[in-house]
Coordinates of C-alpha atoms in Angstrom, one line a residue:
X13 CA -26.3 16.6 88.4
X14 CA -23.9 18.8 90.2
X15 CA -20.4 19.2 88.9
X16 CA -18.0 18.1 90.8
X17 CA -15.3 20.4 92.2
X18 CA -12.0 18.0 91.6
X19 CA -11.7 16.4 88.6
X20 CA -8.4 14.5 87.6
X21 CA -9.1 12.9 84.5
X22 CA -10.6 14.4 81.5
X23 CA -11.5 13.5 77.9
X24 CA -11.0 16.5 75.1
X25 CA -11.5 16.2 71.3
X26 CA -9.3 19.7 70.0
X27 CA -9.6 20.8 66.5
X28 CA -7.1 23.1 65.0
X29 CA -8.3 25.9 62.3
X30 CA -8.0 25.4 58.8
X31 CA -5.8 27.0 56.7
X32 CA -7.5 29.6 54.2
X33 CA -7.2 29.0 50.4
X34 CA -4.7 31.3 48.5
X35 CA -6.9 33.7 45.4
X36 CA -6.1 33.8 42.3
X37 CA -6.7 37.3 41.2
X38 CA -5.5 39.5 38.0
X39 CA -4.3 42.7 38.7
X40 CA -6.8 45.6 36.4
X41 CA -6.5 49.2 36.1
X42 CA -7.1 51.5 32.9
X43 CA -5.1 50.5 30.2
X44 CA -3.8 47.1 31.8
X45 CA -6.5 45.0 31.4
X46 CA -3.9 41.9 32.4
X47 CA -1.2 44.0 35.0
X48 CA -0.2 40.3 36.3
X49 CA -1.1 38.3 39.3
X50 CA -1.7 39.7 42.4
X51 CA -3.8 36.9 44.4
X52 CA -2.4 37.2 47.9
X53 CA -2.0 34.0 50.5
X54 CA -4.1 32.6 52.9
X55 CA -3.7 32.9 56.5
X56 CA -2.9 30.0 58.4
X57 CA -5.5 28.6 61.0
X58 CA -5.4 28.2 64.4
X59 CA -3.5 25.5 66.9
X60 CA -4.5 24.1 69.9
X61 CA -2.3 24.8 73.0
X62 CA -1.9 23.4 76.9
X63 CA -0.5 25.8 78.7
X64 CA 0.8 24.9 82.4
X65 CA -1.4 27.3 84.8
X66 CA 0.4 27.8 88.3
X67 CA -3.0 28.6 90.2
X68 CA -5.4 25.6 88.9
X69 CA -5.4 22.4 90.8
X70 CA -8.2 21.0 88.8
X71 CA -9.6 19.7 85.3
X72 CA -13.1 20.5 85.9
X73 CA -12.9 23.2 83.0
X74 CA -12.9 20.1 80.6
X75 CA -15.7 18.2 82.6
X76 CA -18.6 19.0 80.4
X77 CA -17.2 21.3 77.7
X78 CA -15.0 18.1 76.1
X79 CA -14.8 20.3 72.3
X80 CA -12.4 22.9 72.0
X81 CA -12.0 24.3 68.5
X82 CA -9.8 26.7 67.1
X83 CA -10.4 29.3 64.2
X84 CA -9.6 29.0 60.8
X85 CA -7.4 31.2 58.6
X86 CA -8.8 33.8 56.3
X87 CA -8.7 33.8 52.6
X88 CA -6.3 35.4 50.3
X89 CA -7.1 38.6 48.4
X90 CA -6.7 40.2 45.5
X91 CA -4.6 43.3 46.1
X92 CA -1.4 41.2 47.1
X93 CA -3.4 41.1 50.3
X94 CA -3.0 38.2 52.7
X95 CA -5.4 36.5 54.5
X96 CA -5.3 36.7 58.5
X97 CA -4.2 33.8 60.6
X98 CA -6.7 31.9 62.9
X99 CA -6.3 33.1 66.6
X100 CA -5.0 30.2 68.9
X101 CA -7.0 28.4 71.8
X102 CA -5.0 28.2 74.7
X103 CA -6.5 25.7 77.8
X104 CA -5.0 26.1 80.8
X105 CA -4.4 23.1 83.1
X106 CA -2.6 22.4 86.2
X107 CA 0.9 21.4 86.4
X108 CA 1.5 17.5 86.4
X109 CA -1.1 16.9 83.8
X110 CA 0.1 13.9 81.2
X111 CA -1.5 14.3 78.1
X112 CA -1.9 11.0 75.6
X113 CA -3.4 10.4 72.2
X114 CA -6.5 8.5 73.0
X115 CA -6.4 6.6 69.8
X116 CA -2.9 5.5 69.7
X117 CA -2.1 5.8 73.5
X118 CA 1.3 8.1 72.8
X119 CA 2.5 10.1 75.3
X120 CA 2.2 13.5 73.5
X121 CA 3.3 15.3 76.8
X122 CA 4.1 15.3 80.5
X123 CA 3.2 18.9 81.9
X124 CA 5.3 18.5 84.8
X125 CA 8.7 18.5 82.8
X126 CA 7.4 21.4 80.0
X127 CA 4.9 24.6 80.5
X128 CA 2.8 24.1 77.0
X129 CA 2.3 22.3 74.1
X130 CA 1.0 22.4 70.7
X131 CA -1.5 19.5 71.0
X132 CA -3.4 20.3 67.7
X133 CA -1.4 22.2 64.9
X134 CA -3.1 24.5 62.4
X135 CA -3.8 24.1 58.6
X136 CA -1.4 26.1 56.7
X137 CA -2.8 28.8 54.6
X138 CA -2.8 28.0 50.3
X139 CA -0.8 30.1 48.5
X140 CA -2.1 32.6 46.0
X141 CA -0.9 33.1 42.3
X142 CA 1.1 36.0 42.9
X143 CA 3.7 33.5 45.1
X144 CA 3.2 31.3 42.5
X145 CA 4.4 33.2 39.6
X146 CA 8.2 32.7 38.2
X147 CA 9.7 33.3 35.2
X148 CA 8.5 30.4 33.2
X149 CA 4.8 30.7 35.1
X150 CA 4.4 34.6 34.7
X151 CA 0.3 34.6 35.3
X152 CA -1.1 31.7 37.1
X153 CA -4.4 31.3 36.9
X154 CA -5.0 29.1 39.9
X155 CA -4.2 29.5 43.6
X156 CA -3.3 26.8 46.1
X157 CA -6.1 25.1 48.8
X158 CA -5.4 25.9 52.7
X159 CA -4.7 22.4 54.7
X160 CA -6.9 21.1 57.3
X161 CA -6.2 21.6 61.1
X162 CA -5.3 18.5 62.6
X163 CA -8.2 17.1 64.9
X164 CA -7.5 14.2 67.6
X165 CA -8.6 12.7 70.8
X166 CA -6.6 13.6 73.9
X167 CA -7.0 12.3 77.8
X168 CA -5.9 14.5 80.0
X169 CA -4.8 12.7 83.1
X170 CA -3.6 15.1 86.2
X171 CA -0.8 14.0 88.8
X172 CA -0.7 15.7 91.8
X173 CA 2.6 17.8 92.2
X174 CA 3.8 17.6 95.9
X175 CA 6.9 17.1 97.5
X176 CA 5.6 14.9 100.3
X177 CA 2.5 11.9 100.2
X178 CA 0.7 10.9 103.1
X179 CA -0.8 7.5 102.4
X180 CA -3.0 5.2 105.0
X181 CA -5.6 3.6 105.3
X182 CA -9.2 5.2 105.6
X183 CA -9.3 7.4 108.9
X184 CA -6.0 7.0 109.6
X185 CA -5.5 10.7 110.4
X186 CA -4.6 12.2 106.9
X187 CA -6.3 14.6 106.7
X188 CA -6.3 16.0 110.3
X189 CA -2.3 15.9 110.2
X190 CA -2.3 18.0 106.6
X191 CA -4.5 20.6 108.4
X192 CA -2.5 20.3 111.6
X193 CA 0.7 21.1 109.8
X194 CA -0.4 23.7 106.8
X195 CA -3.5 26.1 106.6
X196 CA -5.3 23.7 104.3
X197 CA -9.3 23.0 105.7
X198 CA -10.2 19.4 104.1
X199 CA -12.8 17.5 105.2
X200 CA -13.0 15.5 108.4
X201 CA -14.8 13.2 110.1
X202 CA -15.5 10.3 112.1
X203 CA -16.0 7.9 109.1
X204 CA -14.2 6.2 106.3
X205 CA -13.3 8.0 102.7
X206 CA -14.0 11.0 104.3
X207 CA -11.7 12.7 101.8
X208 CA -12.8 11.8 98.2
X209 CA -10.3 14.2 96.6
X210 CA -6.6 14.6 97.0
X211 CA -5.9 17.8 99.1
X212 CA -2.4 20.0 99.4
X213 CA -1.2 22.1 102.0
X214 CA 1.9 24.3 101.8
X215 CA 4.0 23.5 104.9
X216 CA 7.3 26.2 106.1
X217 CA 9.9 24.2 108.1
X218 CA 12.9 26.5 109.3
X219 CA 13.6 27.8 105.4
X220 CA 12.0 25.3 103.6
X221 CA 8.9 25.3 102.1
X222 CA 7.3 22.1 100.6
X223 CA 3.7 20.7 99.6
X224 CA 2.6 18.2 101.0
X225 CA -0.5 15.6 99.6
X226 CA -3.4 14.0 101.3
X227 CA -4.4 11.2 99.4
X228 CA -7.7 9.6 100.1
X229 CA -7.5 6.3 101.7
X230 CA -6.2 2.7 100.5
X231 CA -7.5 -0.3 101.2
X232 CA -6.0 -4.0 100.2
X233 CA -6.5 -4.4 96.8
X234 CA -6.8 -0.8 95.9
X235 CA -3.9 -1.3 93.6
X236 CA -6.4 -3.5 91.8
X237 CA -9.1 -1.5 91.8
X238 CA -10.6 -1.8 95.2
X239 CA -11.9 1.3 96.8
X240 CA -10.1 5.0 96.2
X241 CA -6.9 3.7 96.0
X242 CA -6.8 2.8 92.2
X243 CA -8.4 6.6 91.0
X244 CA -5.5 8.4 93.3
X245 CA -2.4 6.1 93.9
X246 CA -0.9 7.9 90.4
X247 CA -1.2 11.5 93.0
X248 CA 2.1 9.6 94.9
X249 CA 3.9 9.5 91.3
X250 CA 5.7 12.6 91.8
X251 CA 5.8 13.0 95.4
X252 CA 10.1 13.1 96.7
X253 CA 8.8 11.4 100.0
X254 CA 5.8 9.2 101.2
X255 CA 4.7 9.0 104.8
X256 CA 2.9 6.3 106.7
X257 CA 0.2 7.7 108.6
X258 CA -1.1 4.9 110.6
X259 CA -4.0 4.3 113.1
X260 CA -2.8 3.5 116.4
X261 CA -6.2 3.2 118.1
X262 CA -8.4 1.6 115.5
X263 CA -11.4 0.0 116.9
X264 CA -11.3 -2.7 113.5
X265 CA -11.0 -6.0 114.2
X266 CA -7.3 -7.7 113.1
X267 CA -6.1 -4.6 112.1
X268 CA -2.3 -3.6 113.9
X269 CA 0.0 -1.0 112.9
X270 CA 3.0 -3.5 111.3
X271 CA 0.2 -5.5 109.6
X272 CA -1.4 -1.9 108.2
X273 CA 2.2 -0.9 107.2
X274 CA 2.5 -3.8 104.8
X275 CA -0.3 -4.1 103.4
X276 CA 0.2 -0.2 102.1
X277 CA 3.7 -1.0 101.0
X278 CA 2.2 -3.8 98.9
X279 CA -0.2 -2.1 97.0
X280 CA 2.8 0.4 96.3
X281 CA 4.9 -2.3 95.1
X282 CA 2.0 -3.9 93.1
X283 CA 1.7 0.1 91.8
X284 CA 5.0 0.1 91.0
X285 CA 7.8 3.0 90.6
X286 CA 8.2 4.0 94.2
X287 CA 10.3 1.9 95.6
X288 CA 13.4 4.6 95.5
X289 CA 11.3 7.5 98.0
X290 CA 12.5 7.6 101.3
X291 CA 8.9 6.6 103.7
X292 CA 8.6 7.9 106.9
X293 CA 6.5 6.4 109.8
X294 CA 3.6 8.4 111.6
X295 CA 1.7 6.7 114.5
X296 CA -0.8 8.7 114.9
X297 CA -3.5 9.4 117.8
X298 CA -1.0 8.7 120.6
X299 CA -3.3 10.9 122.6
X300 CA -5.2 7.8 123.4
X301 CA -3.7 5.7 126.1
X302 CA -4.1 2.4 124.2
X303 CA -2.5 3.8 121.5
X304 CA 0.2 5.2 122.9
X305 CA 1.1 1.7 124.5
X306 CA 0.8 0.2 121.0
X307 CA 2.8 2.8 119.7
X308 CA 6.0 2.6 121.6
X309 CA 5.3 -1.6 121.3
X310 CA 5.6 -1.4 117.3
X311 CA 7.8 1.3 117.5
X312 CA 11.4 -0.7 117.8
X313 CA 10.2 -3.5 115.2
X314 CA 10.0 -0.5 112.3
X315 CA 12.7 1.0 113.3
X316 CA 14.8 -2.2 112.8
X317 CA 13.6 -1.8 109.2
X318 CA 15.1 1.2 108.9
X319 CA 12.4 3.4 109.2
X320 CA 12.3 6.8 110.7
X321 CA 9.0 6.9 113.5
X322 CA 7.5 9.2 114.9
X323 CA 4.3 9.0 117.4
X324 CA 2.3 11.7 116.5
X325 CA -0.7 13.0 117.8
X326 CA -3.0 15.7 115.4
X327 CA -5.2 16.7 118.4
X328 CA -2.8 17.9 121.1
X329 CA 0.2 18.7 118.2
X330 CA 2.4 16.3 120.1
X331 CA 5.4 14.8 117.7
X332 CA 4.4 16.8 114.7
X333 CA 7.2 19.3 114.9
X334 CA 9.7 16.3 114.8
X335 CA 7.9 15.0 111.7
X336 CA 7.9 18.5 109.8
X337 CA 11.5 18.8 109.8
X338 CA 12.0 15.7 109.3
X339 CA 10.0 16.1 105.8
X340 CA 11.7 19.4 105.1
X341 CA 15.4 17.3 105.6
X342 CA 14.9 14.6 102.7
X343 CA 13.0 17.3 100.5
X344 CA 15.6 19.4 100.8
X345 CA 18.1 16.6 100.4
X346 CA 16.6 15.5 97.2
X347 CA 16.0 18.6 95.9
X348 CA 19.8 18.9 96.1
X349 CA 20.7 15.9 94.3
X350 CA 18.5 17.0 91.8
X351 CA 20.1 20.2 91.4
X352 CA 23.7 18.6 91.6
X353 CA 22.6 16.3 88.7
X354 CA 23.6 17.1 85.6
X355 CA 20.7 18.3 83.4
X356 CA 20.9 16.5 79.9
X357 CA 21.7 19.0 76.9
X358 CA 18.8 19.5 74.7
X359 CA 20.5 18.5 71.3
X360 CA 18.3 19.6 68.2
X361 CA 19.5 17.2 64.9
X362 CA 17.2 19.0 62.1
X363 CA 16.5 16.0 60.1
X364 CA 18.5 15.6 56.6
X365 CA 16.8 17.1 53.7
X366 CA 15.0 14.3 51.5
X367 CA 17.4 14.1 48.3
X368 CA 16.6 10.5 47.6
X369 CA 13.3 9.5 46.2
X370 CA 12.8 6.3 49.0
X371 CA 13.0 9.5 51.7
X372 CA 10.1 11.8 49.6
X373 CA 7.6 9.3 48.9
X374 CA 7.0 5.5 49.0
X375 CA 5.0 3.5 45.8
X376 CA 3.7 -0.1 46.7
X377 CA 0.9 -2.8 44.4
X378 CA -1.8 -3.5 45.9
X379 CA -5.0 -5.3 45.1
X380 CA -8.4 -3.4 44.7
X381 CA -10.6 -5.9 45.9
X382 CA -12.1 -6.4 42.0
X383 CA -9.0 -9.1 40.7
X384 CA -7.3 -5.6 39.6
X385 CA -4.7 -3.4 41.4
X386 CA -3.6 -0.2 42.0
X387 CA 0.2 1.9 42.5
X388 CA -0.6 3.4 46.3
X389 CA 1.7 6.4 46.7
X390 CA 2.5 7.5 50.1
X391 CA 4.6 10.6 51.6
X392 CA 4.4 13.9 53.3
X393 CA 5.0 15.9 50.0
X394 CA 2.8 14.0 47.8
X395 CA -0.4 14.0 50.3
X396 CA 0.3 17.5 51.3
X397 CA 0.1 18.8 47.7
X398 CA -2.7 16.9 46.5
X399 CA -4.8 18.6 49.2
X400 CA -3.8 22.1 48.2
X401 CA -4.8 21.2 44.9
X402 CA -8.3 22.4 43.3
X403 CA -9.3 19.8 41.0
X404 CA -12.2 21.8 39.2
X405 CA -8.9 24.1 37.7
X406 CA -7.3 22.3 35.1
X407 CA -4.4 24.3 34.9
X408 CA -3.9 23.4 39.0
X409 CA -4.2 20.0 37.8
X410 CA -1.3 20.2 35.4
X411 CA 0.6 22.1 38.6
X412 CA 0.1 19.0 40.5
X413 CA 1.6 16.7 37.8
X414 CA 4.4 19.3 37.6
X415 CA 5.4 18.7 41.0
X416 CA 5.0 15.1 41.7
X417 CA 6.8 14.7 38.3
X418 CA 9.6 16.6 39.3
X419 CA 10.2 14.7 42.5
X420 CA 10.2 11.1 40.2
X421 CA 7.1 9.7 41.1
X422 CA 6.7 9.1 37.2
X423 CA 9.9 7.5 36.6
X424 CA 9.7 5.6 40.2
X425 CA 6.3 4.3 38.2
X426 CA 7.5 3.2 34.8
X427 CA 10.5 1.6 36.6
X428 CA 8.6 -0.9 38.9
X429 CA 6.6 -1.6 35.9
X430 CA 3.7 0.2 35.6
X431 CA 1.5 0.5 32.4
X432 CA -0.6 3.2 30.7
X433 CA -4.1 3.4 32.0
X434 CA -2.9 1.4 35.9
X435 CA -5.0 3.5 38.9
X436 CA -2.6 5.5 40.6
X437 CA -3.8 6.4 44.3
X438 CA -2.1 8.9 46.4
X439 CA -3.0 10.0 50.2
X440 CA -4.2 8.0 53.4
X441 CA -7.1 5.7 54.9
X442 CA -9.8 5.0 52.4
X443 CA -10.5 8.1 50.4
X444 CA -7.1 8.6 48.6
X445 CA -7.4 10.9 45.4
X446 CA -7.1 8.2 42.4
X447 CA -5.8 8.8 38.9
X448 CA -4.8 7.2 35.7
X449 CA -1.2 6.4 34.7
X450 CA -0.7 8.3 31.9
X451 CA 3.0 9.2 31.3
X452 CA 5.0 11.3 29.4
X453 CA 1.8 13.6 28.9
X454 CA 2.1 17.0 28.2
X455 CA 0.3 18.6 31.4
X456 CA -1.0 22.2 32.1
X457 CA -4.0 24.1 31.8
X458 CA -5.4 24.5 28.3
X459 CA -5.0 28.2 28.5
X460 CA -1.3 27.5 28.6
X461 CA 1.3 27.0 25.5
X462 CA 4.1 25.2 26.0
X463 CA 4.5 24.3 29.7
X464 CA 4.9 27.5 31.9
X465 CA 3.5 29.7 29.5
X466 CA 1.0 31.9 29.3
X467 CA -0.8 32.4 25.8
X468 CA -3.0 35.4 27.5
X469 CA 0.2 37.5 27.5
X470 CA 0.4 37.5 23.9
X471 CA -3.0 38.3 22.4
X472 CA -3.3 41.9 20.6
X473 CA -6.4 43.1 22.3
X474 CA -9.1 44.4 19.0
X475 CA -8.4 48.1 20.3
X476 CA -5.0 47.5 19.9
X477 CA -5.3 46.2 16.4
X478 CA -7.9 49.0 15.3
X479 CA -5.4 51.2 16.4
X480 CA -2.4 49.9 14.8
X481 CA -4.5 49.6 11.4
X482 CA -5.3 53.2 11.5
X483 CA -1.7 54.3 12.3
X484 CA -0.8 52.7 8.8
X485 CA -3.4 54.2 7.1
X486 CA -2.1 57.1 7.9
X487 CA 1.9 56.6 7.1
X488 CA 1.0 55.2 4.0
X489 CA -1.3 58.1 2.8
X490 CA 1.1 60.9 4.4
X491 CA 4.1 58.7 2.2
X492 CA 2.0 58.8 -1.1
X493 CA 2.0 62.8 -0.5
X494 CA 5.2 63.1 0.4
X495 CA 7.1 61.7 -2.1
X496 CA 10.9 61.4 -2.1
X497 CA 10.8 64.7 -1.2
X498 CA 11.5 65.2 2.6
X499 CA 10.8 69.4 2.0
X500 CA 7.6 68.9 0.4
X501 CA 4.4 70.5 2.9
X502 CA 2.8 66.9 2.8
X503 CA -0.3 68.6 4.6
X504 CA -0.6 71.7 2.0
X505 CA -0.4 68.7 -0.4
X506 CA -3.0 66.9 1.0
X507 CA -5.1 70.3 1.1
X508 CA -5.0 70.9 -2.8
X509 CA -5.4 66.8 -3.5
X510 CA -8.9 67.6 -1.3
X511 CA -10.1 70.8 -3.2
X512 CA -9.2 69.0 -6.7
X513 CA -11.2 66.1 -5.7
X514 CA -14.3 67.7 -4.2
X515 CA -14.2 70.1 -7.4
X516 CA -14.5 66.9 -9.7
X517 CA -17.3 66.1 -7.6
X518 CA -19.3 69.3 -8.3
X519 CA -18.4 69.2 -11.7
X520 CA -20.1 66.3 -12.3
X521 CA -22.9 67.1 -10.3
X522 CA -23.5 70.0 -12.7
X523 CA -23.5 68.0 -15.5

């Protein structure tokens, strides 16, 4: 199956890098067995970005290759050595694409108002025990877990950017007047939905320069689905002017240019949000005779609308220079209003810093399913920190009941009446991390002392104490010697206390 060349709606699952787990490393050298902590952090992994590319037109990139995934962050080090950070994917798409959360159906991002977005946000790196050491904590022996990248869904919808839509129905002459006035080459022929994809052409009138769209034919009912018109009527969106391009010698039966001119405005109405552009009336192939007399027939009924008209033929070039200019008049008066307009200030509030407990976290009852229940904790800070916690270290476990403890989960417990031994669940969807209520528990890893200390720090190693047992030995034997008198040659002492002995010896050996 061949590819196809234009391709304006798209489906892409993006997964962001994880972040890498912090180390929990010791610092060794000679003589400094324990020199202190020097596990280093993990890098953070990867996002997802949609960047606006200038030169693309299409989404056919995302056709078949619908995964896009970016790398995770590297591990911590010993060495006070950091991991690396993932490297970001950035996809390039063409300006006007709206991207939305296929799941939830929110806007994330409308392309034609920004240049890029971060549509997937990395996994930040876990930090290792050298960040985590403090003054009460001097040699942790645990390091914190890296966060998942966020992974989602995304449709990426395109909307053609043009200044100026040509809409009619099939063989109208769309696509002959975009080539007639621009150096664009679509597709024509003698039969209906000959254009299956919208084209642009770039058209210079006097000193302005606009874009103008083709977009393939509508029908009655296209608003509802009905031919083309449902698949490209969202190309018009963006457009600051929409022009009529209707068949003046169509052979169909019941077809006339004022009936053909409401029937498209319908189907814009029943599309909805263009009712403010300015529309501008082409009859078109005036070159026939017939249609020329039908042309100037119609002509005064439209323009007691209030419509502009102008008979047009794309063959011989007759009326189009009339109906350039006056394109390139309303783009350029729109684009003036628009730059008279005042542009909105871009305000950025930070948001207040949680003091209160209700702000950090939120602690409801609910029921199990078994006739039992269970405290569910929710909030950023809890959730984040039980997944950078490794539950196989005991002494990250007692971390973890450090912090949430010091944020009043505990005391938010006990005073909404929870009891000794209750299941305590904390994190999203069905697989939250579940303990027991058990408060007022000393927590910490069972190398530890008192909370925040580290036992390690005070062993004598055996060396050590061989050492220091010898060192007495010796003060206490150069003391006997000595005496109370300082002037006293303790060594010449010690020489003669030697000779005595070792002559008792062989005395007795000659005995």
């Amino acid at each position: 199956m061949a590819i196809p060349t234009f391709v304006d709606h798209a489906r892409l699952t993006v997964s962001a890098g994880n972040g890498g787990h912090g180390c929990a490393s010791v610092h060794r050298e000679k003589f400094k067995p324990l020199g202190g902590p020097d596990g280093g952090n993990g890098g953070n992994g990867g996002s997802v970005i949609l960047r606006v590319d200038q030169g693309l037109t299409t989404l056919v990139d995302y056709h078949r290759q619908s995964q896009r995934k970016a790398s995770n962050g590297q591990p911590g080090m010993g060495g006070n050595r950091n991991g690396a950070n993932g490297d970001d994917v950035v996809l390039a798409v063409p300006p006007g694409t709206v991207i939305t959360d296929h799941d939830t159906g929110e806007l994330i991002a409308d392309l034609g108002e920004v240049d890029e977005v971060v549509v997937a946000v990395g996994g930040r790196g876990g930090l290792g025990n050298a960040a985590l050491a403090s003054n009460t904590r001097k040699a942790p022996g645990f390091a914190l877990l890296g966060e998942e990248g966020e992974q989602r869904v995304i449709d990426l919808e395109l909307k053609v950017l043009a200044d100026v839509g040509l809409v009619g129905f099939p063989s109208a002459g769309k696509s002959s007047l975009i080539a007639a006035i621009s150096a664009a080459k679509p597709k024509i022929a003698d039969y209906p939905f000959t254009t299956l994809v919208p084209n642009l052409g770039v058209v210079v009138a006097g000193e302005t320069t606009f874009t103008v769209a083709d977009v393939p034919g509508l029908i009655e009912g296209a608003s509802e689905g009905r031919g083309l018109g449902h698949d490209f009527l969202r190309h018009i969106e963006r457009c600051q002017a929409i022009v009529h391009v209707i068949d003046c010698a169509t052979w169909e039966p019941g077809r006339e240019p004022v009936g053909d001119l409401d029937i498209i405005e319908r189907e814009l109405a029943n599309y909805g949000g263009l009712a403010d552009r300015p529309r501008l009336v082409a009859l078109n192939k005036i070159d026939v005779p017939d249609a020329r007399d039908l042309a100037e027939i119609v002509r005064p009924d439209l323009t007691a609308r209030g419509l502009q008209v102008f008979p047009i033929s794309t063959k011989t070039g007759e009326g189009l220079t009339e109906l350039v200019y006056a394109m390139a008049q309303i783009v350029a008066e729109r684009r003036a209003q628009q730059d008279a307009a005042p542009r909105p200030r871009t305000i950025i509030r930070p948001e207040p810093l949680a003091d209160d407990r209700a702000a950090q976290f939120t602690i409801k009852r609910q029921g199990d399913g078994q006739g039992g229940h269970v405290w569910r904790v929710r909030g950023t800070k809890p959730e984040r920190w039980v997944r950078q916690t490794d539950f196989t270290n005991p002494e990250a476990v007692g971390y973890l009941a450090d912090r949430l403890n010091r944020i009043g989960i505990e005391d938010e417990l006990l005073a909404l009446g929870a009891q000794p031994g209750d299941a305590v669940a904390i994190g999203a969807g069905d697989n939250p991390v579940v303990f027991d209520f058990a408060p007022q528990v000393e927590t910490g890893g069972e190398l530890l002392g008192r909370r925040g200390e580290d036992a390690r720090l005070d062993d004598v190693r055996p060396s050590v104490q061989r050492r220091r047992q010898l060192d007495a030995e010796y003060h206490a034997a150069r003391q006997q010697q000595m005496g109370d008198d300082r002037d006293v040659d303790w060594r010449e002492q010690h020489r003669r206390a030697l000779v005595e002995e070792l002559a008792h010896d062989f005395e007795d050996e000659d005995e």
